[in-house]
């Protein structure tokens, strides 16, 4: 399935109309290795010749996040959100609050905790997200 028809199906399943702008945003997110900001997506769309203003990019991202197609992450008290495709791949990250670098954490330290919560409370955990904030090695060295 090519990305155009794949995006068309994703949008249809979520009850959203297929538009070139939505598909272009999904393409940028699919090709990104890390979460990206609306501004980064906007610049990439401009480079690719897709006509969309920044407010449209924000509006589309918010609607995609509301439908669960993309994940929205805010770093600390910063108001700039980052977006990524909502894949079934389980991810945990360490995020530098200075340079915004993100490092994936291998393994899941919460699996046993989820089991304990279910045993103790009867709560069926369907997912979780772990983000650890701090300073990367590079930023620590620069601040010394």
Short mmCIF file of N, CA and C in Angstrom, two decimals:
data_model
loop_
_atom_site.label_atom_id
_atom_site.label_comp_id
_atom_site.label_asym_id
_atom_site.label_seq_id
_atom_site.Cartn_x
_atom_site.Cartn_y
_atom_site.Cartn_z
N UNK A 1 0.86 -1.18 0.00
CA UNK A 1 0.00 0.00 0.00
C UNK A 1 0.90 1.23 0.00
N UNK A 2 0.74 2.14 -0.99
CA UNK A 2 1.54 3.35 -1.00
C UNK A 2 1.05 4.31 0.07
N UNK A 3 1.89 5.30 0.41
CA UNK A 3 1.56 6.18 1.53
C UNK A 3 0.29 6.97 1.27
N UNK A 4 0.02 7.37 0.01
CA UNK A 4 -1.20 8.13 -0.29
C UNK A 4 -2.45 7.36 0.06
N UNK A 5 -2.54 6.11 -0.39
CA UNK A 5 -3.73 5.31 -0.07
C UNK A 5 -3.72 4.88 1.39
N UNK A 6 -2.53 4.69 1.97
CA UNK A 6 -2.44 4.36 3.39
C UNK A 6 -2.93 5.51 4.25
N UNK A 7 -2.53 6.72 3.91
CA UNK A 7 -2.99 7.90 4.65
C UNK A 7 -4.48 8.11 4.45
N UNK A 8 -4.94 7.86 3.24
CA UNK A 8 -6.38 7.99 2.96
C UNK A 8 -7.18 7.05 3.87
N UNK A 9 -6.69 5.83 4.04
CA UNK A 9 -7.37 4.85 4.88
C UNK A 9 -7.31 5.25 6.36
N UNK A 10 -6.15 5.71 6.80
CA UNK A 10 -6.00 6.16 8.20
C UNK A 10 -6.99 7.28 8.50
N UNK A 11 -7.06 8.26 7.61
CA UNK A 11 -7.96 9.40 7.82
C UNK A 11 -9.41 8.97 7.76
N UNK A 12 -9.75 8.12 6.80
CA UNK A 12 -11.13 7.65 6.67
C UNK A 12 -11.56 6.91 7.93
N UNK A 13 -10.69 6.05 8.42
CA UNK A 13 -10.99 5.26 9.62
C UNK A 13 -11.23 6.17 10.84
N UNK A 14 -10.55 7.32 10.86
CA UNK A 14 -10.70 8.27 11.98
C UNK A 14 -11.86 9.24 11.75
N UNK A 15 -12.52 9.12 10.60
CA UNK A 15 -13.64 10.01 10.31
C UNK A 15 -13.20 11.38 9.81
N UNK A 16 -11.98 11.46 9.28
CA UNK A 16 -11.47 12.72 8.75
C UNK A 16 -11.39 12.66 7.24
N UNK A 17 -11.64 13.78 6.61
CA UNK A 17 -11.57 13.89 5.16
C UNK A 17 -10.10 13.89 4.72
N UNK A 18 -9.82 13.23 3.61
CA UNK A 18 -8.47 13.23 3.06
C UNK A 18 -8.23 14.56 2.38
N UNK A 19 -7.14 15.22 2.76
CA UNK A 19 -6.70 16.43 2.06
C UNK A 19 -5.21 16.30 1.80
N UNK A 20 -4.73 17.03 0.81
CA UNK A 20 -3.31 17.00 0.49
C UNK A 20 -2.49 17.48 1.70
N UNK A 21 -3.00 18.49 2.41
CA UNK A 21 -2.28 19.01 3.56
C UNK A 21 -2.18 17.97 4.67
N UNK A 22 -3.28 17.29 4.97
CA UNK A 22 -3.23 16.24 6.00
C UNK A 22 -2.28 15.13 5.61
N UNK A 23 -2.38 14.69 4.35
CA UNK A 23 -1.50 13.62 3.88
C UNK A 23 -0.04 14.04 3.92
N UNK A 24 0.24 15.29 3.57
CA UNK A 24 1.62 15.79 3.59
C UNK A 24 2.17 15.83 5.01
N UNK A 25 1.34 16.24 5.96
CA UNK A 25 1.76 16.26 7.36
C UNK A 25 2.01 14.84 7.85
N UNK A 26 1.14 13.90 7.51
CA UNK A 26 1.35 12.50 7.89
C UNK A 26 2.63 11.95 7.29
N UNK A 27 2.93 12.35 6.06
CA UNK A 27 4.16 11.89 5.40
C UNK A 27 5.38 12.40 6.15
N UNK A 28 5.38 13.68 6.52
CA UNK A 28 6.50 14.23 7.29
C UNK A 28 6.67 13.48 8.60
N UNK A 29 5.56 13.24 9.30
CA UNK A 29 5.62 12.54 10.58
C UNK A 29 6.11 11.11 10.42
N UNK A 30 5.67 10.44 9.37
CA UNK A 30 6.07 9.06 9.11
C UNK A 30 7.56 8.96 8.83
N UNK A 31 8.09 9.97 8.14
CA UNK A 31 9.50 9.95 7.76
C UNK A 31 10.43 10.47 8.85
N UNK A 32 9.88 11.06 9.89
CA UNK A 32 10.69 11.62 10.97
C UNK A 32 11.09 10.53 11.96
N UNK A 33 12.35 10.53 12.33
CA UNK A 33 12.84 9.54 13.29
C UNK A 33 12.53 9.93 14.73
N UNK A 34 12.32 11.22 14.97
CA UNK A 34 11.99 11.72 16.30
C UNK A 34 10.77 12.61 16.20
N UNK A 35 10.12 12.88 17.31
CA UNK A 35 9.00 13.82 17.29
C UNK A 35 9.46 15.18 16.78
N UNK A 36 8.57 15.87 16.07
CA UNK A 36 8.91 17.16 15.47
C UNK A 36 7.87 18.21 15.86
N UNK A 37 8.27 19.46 15.81
CA UNK A 37 7.37 20.55 16.15
C UNK A 37 6.53 20.94 14.94
N UNK A 38 5.48 21.67 15.19
CA UNK A 38 4.64 22.17 14.10
C UNK A 38 5.46 23.05 13.17
N UNK A 39 6.38 23.83 13.73
CA UNK A 39 7.22 24.70 12.92
C UNK A 39 8.12 23.89 11.99
N UNK A 40 8.68 22.80 12.51
CA UNK A 40 9.52 21.94 11.67
C UNK A 40 8.70 21.32 10.54
N UNK A 41 7.49 20.90 10.85
CA UNK A 41 6.61 20.33 9.83
C UNK A 41 6.28 21.39 8.79
N UNK A 42 5.95 22.59 9.23
CA UNK A 42 5.63 23.70 8.34
C UNK A 42 6.79 23.96 7.37
N UNK A 43 8.02 24.02 7.89
CA UNK A 43 9.19 24.26 7.04
C UNK A 43 9.39 23.13 6.03
N UNK A 44 9.17 21.90 6.47
CA UNK A 44 9.31 20.75 5.56
C UNK A 44 8.24 20.81 4.47
N UNK A 45 7.02 21.18 4.82
CA UNK A 45 5.96 21.32 3.82
C UNK A 45 6.34 22.38 2.80
N UNK A 46 6.90 23.49 3.25
CA UNK A 46 7.32 24.55 2.34
C UNK A 46 8.40 24.03 1.39
N UNK A 47 9.37 23.28 1.93
CA UNK A 47 10.44 22.72 1.09
C UNK A 47 9.87 21.78 0.03
N UNK A 48 8.81 21.06 0.39
CA UNK A 48 8.20 20.09 -0.54
C UNK A 48 7.17 20.72 -1.46
N UNK A 49 6.92 22.02 -1.31
CA UNK A 49 5.97 22.70 -2.18
C UNK A 49 4.52 22.54 -1.79
N UNK A 50 4.24 22.10 -0.56
CA UNK A 50 2.86 21.98 -0.10
C UNK A 50 2.43 23.31 0.49
N UNK A 51 1.32 23.83 0.00
CA UNK A 51 0.82 25.12 0.44
C UNK A 51 -0.01 24.96 1.71
N UNK A 52 0.53 25.44 2.83
CA UNK A 52 -0.19 25.42 4.11
C UNK A 52 0.43 26.48 5.00
N UNK A 53 -0.40 27.21 5.72
CA UNK A 53 0.18 28.18 6.65
C UNK A 53 0.34 27.51 8.02
N UNK A 54 1.09 28.15 8.89
CA UNK A 54 1.43 27.56 10.18
C UNK A 54 0.20 27.27 11.03
N UNK A 55 -0.78 28.16 11.00
CA UNK A 55 -2.00 27.93 11.80
C UNK A 55 -2.75 26.70 11.30
N UNK A 56 -2.72 26.46 9.99
CA UNK A 56 -3.35 25.25 9.44
C UNK A 56 -2.62 24.00 9.91
N UNK A 57 -1.30 24.05 9.94
CA UNK A 57 -0.51 22.92 10.41
C UNK A 57 -0.87 22.61 11.87
N UNK A 58 -0.93 23.64 12.71
CA UNK A 58 -1.32 23.44 14.11
C UNK A 58 -2.72 22.83 14.21
N UNK A 59 -3.65 23.36 13.46
CA UNK A 59 -5.04 22.88 13.51
C UNK A 59 -5.13 21.41 13.09
N UNK A 60 -4.43 21.06 12.01
CA UNK A 60 -4.43 19.67 11.53
C UNK A 60 -3.78 18.75 12.57
N UNK A 61 -2.66 19.17 13.14
CA UNK A 61 -1.99 18.35 14.15
C UNK A 61 -2.88 18.12 15.36
N UNK A 62 -3.57 19.15 15.80
CA UNK A 62 -4.47 19.00 16.95
C UNK A 62 -5.60 18.03 16.63
N UNK A 63 -6.15 18.10 15.41
CA UNK A 63 -7.23 17.17 15.05
C UNK A 63 -6.72 15.74 14.93
N UNK A 64 -5.51 15.57 14.40
CA UNK A 64 -4.91 14.24 14.30
C UNK A 64 -4.60 13.67 15.68
N UNK A 65 -4.16 14.53 16.60
CA UNK A 65 -3.89 14.09 17.97
C UNK A 65 -5.19 13.72 18.68
N UNK A 66 -6.24 14.51 18.46
CA UNK A 66 -7.53 14.23 19.09
C UNK A 66 -8.10 12.90 18.63
N UNK A 67 -7.80 12.51 17.40
CA UNK A 67 -8.28 11.24 16.86
C UNK A 67 -7.34 10.08 17.16
N UNK A 68 -6.21 10.37 17.81
CA UNK A 68 -5.27 9.31 18.17
C UNK A 68 -4.35 8.88 17.05
N UNK A 69 -4.32 9.62 15.96
CA UNK A 69 -3.45 9.27 14.83
C UNK A 69 -2.01 9.68 15.14
N UNK A 70 -1.85 10.81 15.81
CA UNK A 70 -0.52 11.25 16.22
C UNK A 70 -0.48 11.44 17.73
N UNK A 71 0.72 11.40 18.27
CA UNK A 71 0.94 11.64 19.69
C UNK A 71 1.52 13.03 19.87
N UNK A 72 1.05 13.73 20.87
CA UNK A 72 1.51 15.09 21.17
C UNK A 72 2.26 15.04 22.49
N UNK A 73 3.48 15.58 22.49
CA UNK A 73 4.30 15.61 23.69
C UNK A 73 4.74 17.04 23.97
N UNK A 74 4.57 17.47 25.20
CA UNK A 74 5.09 18.78 25.62
C UNK A 74 6.27 18.54 26.53
N UNK A 75 7.31 19.32 26.35
CA UNK A 75 8.52 19.14 27.14
C UNK A 75 8.53 20.15 28.27
N UNK A 76 8.41 19.65 29.49
CA UNK A 76 8.43 20.51 30.66
C UNK A 76 7.37 21.57 30.59
N UNK A 77 7.73 22.78 30.99
CA UNK A 77 6.77 23.88 30.97
C UNK A 77 6.77 24.60 29.64
N UNK A 78 7.59 24.14 28.70
CA UNK A 78 7.64 24.74 27.37
C UNK A 78 6.30 24.52 26.68
N UNK A 79 5.80 25.54 26.04
CA UNK A 79 4.50 25.42 25.38
C UNK A 79 4.61 24.79 24.00
N UNK A 80 5.82 24.64 23.46
CA UNK A 80 5.98 24.03 22.15
C UNK A 80 5.81 22.53 22.25
N UNK A 81 4.83 22.02 21.57
CA UNK A 81 4.58 20.58 21.57
C UNK A 81 5.35 19.93 20.43
N UNK A 82 5.63 18.66 20.60
CA UNK A 82 6.24 17.85 19.56
C UNK A 82 5.25 16.77 19.18
N UNK A 83 5.28 16.37 17.91
CA UNK A 83 4.32 15.41 17.38
C UNK A 83 5.03 14.26 16.71
N UNK A 84 4.40 13.07 16.79
CA UNK A 84 4.91 11.88 16.11
C UNK A 84 3.74 10.97 15.78
N UNK A 85 3.95 10.08 14.83
CA UNK A 85 2.91 9.12 14.50
C UNK A 85 2.67 8.22 15.70
N UNK A 86 1.42 7.85 15.89
CA UNK A 86 1.05 6.94 16.97
C UNK A 86 1.17 5.52 16.44
N UNK A 87 2.34 4.94 16.61
CA UNK A 87 2.55 3.57 16.14
C UNK A 87 2.31 2.63 17.30
N UNK A 88 2.24 1.37 17.00
CA UNK A 88 2.03 0.38 18.06
C UNK A 88 3.34 0.06 18.78
N UNK A 89 4.43 0.69 18.34
CA UNK A 89 5.72 0.47 18.97
C UNK A 89 5.74 1.18 20.32
N UNK A 90 6.08 0.44 21.33
CA UNK A 90 6.12 0.93 22.70
C UNK A 90 7.40 1.74 22.89
N UNK A 91 7.28 3.03 23.27
CA UNK A 91 8.46 3.88 23.39
C UNK A 91 8.55 4.54 24.75
N UNK A 92 9.78 4.66 25.21
CA UNK A 92 10.10 5.47 26.39
C UNK A 92 11.29 6.33 25.99
N UNK A 93 11.34 7.56 26.54
CA UNK A 93 12.40 8.47 26.13
C UNK A 93 12.99 9.24 27.30
N UNK A 94 14.27 9.60 27.13
CA UNK A 94 14.91 10.59 27.99
C UNK A 94 14.99 11.85 27.13
N UNK A 95 14.54 12.97 27.69
CA UNK A 95 14.45 14.21 26.92
C UNK A 95 15.26 15.30 27.62
N UNK A 96 16.20 15.88 26.88
CA UNK A 96 16.99 16.97 27.42
C UNK A 96 16.14 18.24 27.40
N UNK A 97 16.00 18.87 28.56
CA UNK A 97 15.15 20.06 28.63
C UNK A 97 15.88 21.30 28.12
N UNK A 98 17.17 21.17 27.81
CA UNK A 98 17.91 22.29 27.26
C UNK A 98 17.92 22.26 25.73
N UNK A 99 18.43 21.19 25.14
CA UNK A 99 18.56 21.11 23.68
C UNK A 99 17.44 20.31 23.01
N UNK A 100 16.57 19.68 23.81
CA UNK A 100 15.44 18.90 23.33
C UNK A 100 15.83 17.57 22.67
N UNK A 101 17.09 17.18 22.82
CA UNK A 101 17.51 15.89 22.27
C UNK A 101 16.74 14.78 22.97
N UNK A 102 16.35 13.77 22.20
CA UNK A 102 15.59 12.65 22.75
C UNK A 102 16.35 11.36 22.53
N UNK A 103 16.43 10.57 23.58
CA UNK A 103 17.10 9.28 23.51
C UNK A 103 16.11 8.21 23.92
N UNK A 104 15.98 7.19 23.09
CA UNK A 104 15.08 6.09 23.42
C UNK A 104 15.65 5.26 24.55
N UNK A 105 14.77 4.78 25.42
CA UNK A 105 15.14 3.92 26.53
C UNK A 105 14.74 2.50 26.14
N UNK A 106 15.71 1.61 26.17
CA UNK A 106 15.43 0.22 25.82
C UNK A 106 14.76 -0.50 26.98
N UNK A 107 13.88 -1.40 26.66
CA UNK A 107 13.19 -2.16 27.69
C UNK A 107 12.11 -1.33 28.35
N UNK A 108 11.27 -1.98 29.11
CA UNK A 108 10.17 -1.27 29.77
C UNK A 108 10.22 -1.55 31.27
N UNK A 109 10.56 -0.54 32.06
CA UNK A 109 10.62 -0.75 33.50
C UNK A 109 9.24 -0.79 34.16
N UNK A 110 8.19 -0.54 33.40
CA UNK A 110 6.86 -0.45 33.99
C UNK A 110 6.01 -1.71 33.84
N UNK A 111 6.50 -2.72 33.13
CA UNK A 111 5.69 -3.92 32.90
C UNK A 111 5.29 -4.59 34.22
N UNK A 112 6.25 -4.78 35.11
CA UNK A 112 5.95 -5.40 36.40
C UNK A 112 5.02 -4.52 37.23
N UNK A 113 5.23 -3.21 37.16
CA UNK A 113 4.40 -2.27 37.90
C UNK A 113 2.95 -2.34 37.40
N UNK A 114 2.77 -2.44 36.08
CA UNK A 114 1.42 -2.58 35.52
C UNK A 114 0.73 -3.83 36.06
N UNK A 115 1.47 -4.94 36.11
CA UNK A 115 0.90 -6.19 36.62
C UNK A 115 0.50 -6.04 38.09
N UNK A 116 1.36 -5.40 38.87
CA UNK A 116 1.07 -5.18 40.28
C UNK A 116 -0.18 -4.30 40.44
N UNK A 117 -0.29 -3.26 39.63
CA UNK A 117 -1.47 -2.39 39.69
C UNK A 117 -2.75 -3.16 39.38
N UNK A 118 -2.67 -4.02 38.36
CA UNK A 118 -3.85 -4.80 38.01
C UNK A 118 -4.23 -5.74 39.15
N UNK A 119 -3.24 -6.42 39.71
CA UNK A 119 -3.51 -7.34 40.82
C UNK A 119 -4.08 -6.61 42.03
N UNK A 120 -3.55 -5.46 42.32
CA UNK A 120 -3.94 -4.72 43.51
C UNK A 120 -5.28 -3.99 43.34
N UNK A 121 -5.53 -3.46 42.13
CA UNK A 121 -6.71 -2.59 41.95
C UNK A 121 -7.75 -3.13 40.98
N UNK A 122 -7.36 -4.13 40.17
CA UNK A 122 -8.27 -4.62 39.14
C UNK A 122 -8.30 -3.74 37.91
N UNK A 123 -7.47 -2.72 37.86
CA UNK A 123 -7.42 -1.78 36.75
C UNK A 123 -6.75 -2.43 35.55
N UNK A 124 -7.41 -2.42 34.40
CA UNK A 124 -6.82 -2.96 33.18
C UNK A 124 -6.03 -1.87 32.47
N UNK A 125 -4.72 -1.96 32.54
CA UNK A 125 -3.86 -0.97 31.89
C UNK A 125 -3.84 -1.26 30.40
N UNK A 126 -4.12 -0.25 29.60
CA UNK A 126 -4.11 -0.42 28.14
C UNK A 126 -2.89 0.23 27.51
N UNK A 127 -2.12 0.96 28.28
CA UNK A 127 -0.93 1.59 27.75
C UNK A 127 -0.38 2.60 28.73
N UNK A 128 0.81 3.07 28.43
CA UNK A 128 1.43 4.12 29.23
C UNK A 128 2.50 4.80 28.40
N UNK A 129 2.98 5.91 28.92
CA UNK A 129 4.03 6.67 28.25
C UNK A 129 5.00 7.14 29.32
N UNK A 130 6.28 6.92 29.12
CA UNK A 130 7.28 7.32 30.09
C UNK A 130 8.25 8.30 29.44
N UNK A 131 8.32 9.50 29.99
CA UNK A 131 9.26 10.51 29.53
C UNK A 131 10.07 10.97 30.73
N UNK A 132 11.37 10.88 30.61
CA UNK A 132 12.27 11.27 31.69
C UNK A 132 12.99 12.54 31.25
N UNK A 133 12.87 13.60 32.03
CA UNK A 133 13.45 14.89 31.68
C UNK A 133 14.72 15.15 32.47
N UNK A 134 15.66 15.82 31.84
CA UNK A 134 16.91 16.16 32.49
C UNK A 134 17.85 16.81 31.49
N UNK A 135 19.16 16.66 31.71
CA UNK A 135 20.17 17.27 30.85
C UNK A 135 21.05 16.19 30.24
N UNK A 136 21.27 16.27 28.94
CA UNK A 136 22.14 15.31 28.25
C UNK A 136 23.60 15.63 28.58
N UNK A 137 24.49 14.72 28.23
CA UNK A 137 25.92 14.90 28.50
C UNK A 137 26.46 16.18 27.88
N UNK A 138 26.08 16.45 26.64
CA UNK A 138 26.57 17.64 25.93
C UNK A 138 26.18 18.92 26.66
N UNK A 139 24.93 19.03 27.07
CA UNK A 139 24.45 20.23 27.77
C UNK A 139 25.07 20.36 29.15
N UNK A 140 25.29 19.22 29.82
CA UNK A 140 25.93 19.27 31.14
C UNK A 140 27.35 19.83 31.02
N UNK A 141 28.08 19.41 29.98
CA UNK A 141 29.44 19.89 29.78
C UNK A 141 29.46 21.37 29.44
N UNK A 142 28.49 21.82 28.63
CA UNK A 142 28.44 23.23 28.24
C UNK A 142 28.10 24.14 29.41
N UNK A 143 27.36 23.63 30.37
CA UNK A 143 26.92 24.45 31.50
C UNK A 143 27.91 24.46 32.67
N UNK A 144 29.02 23.71 32.55
CA UNK A 144 30.01 23.67 33.64
C UNK A 144 30.91 24.88 33.59
#
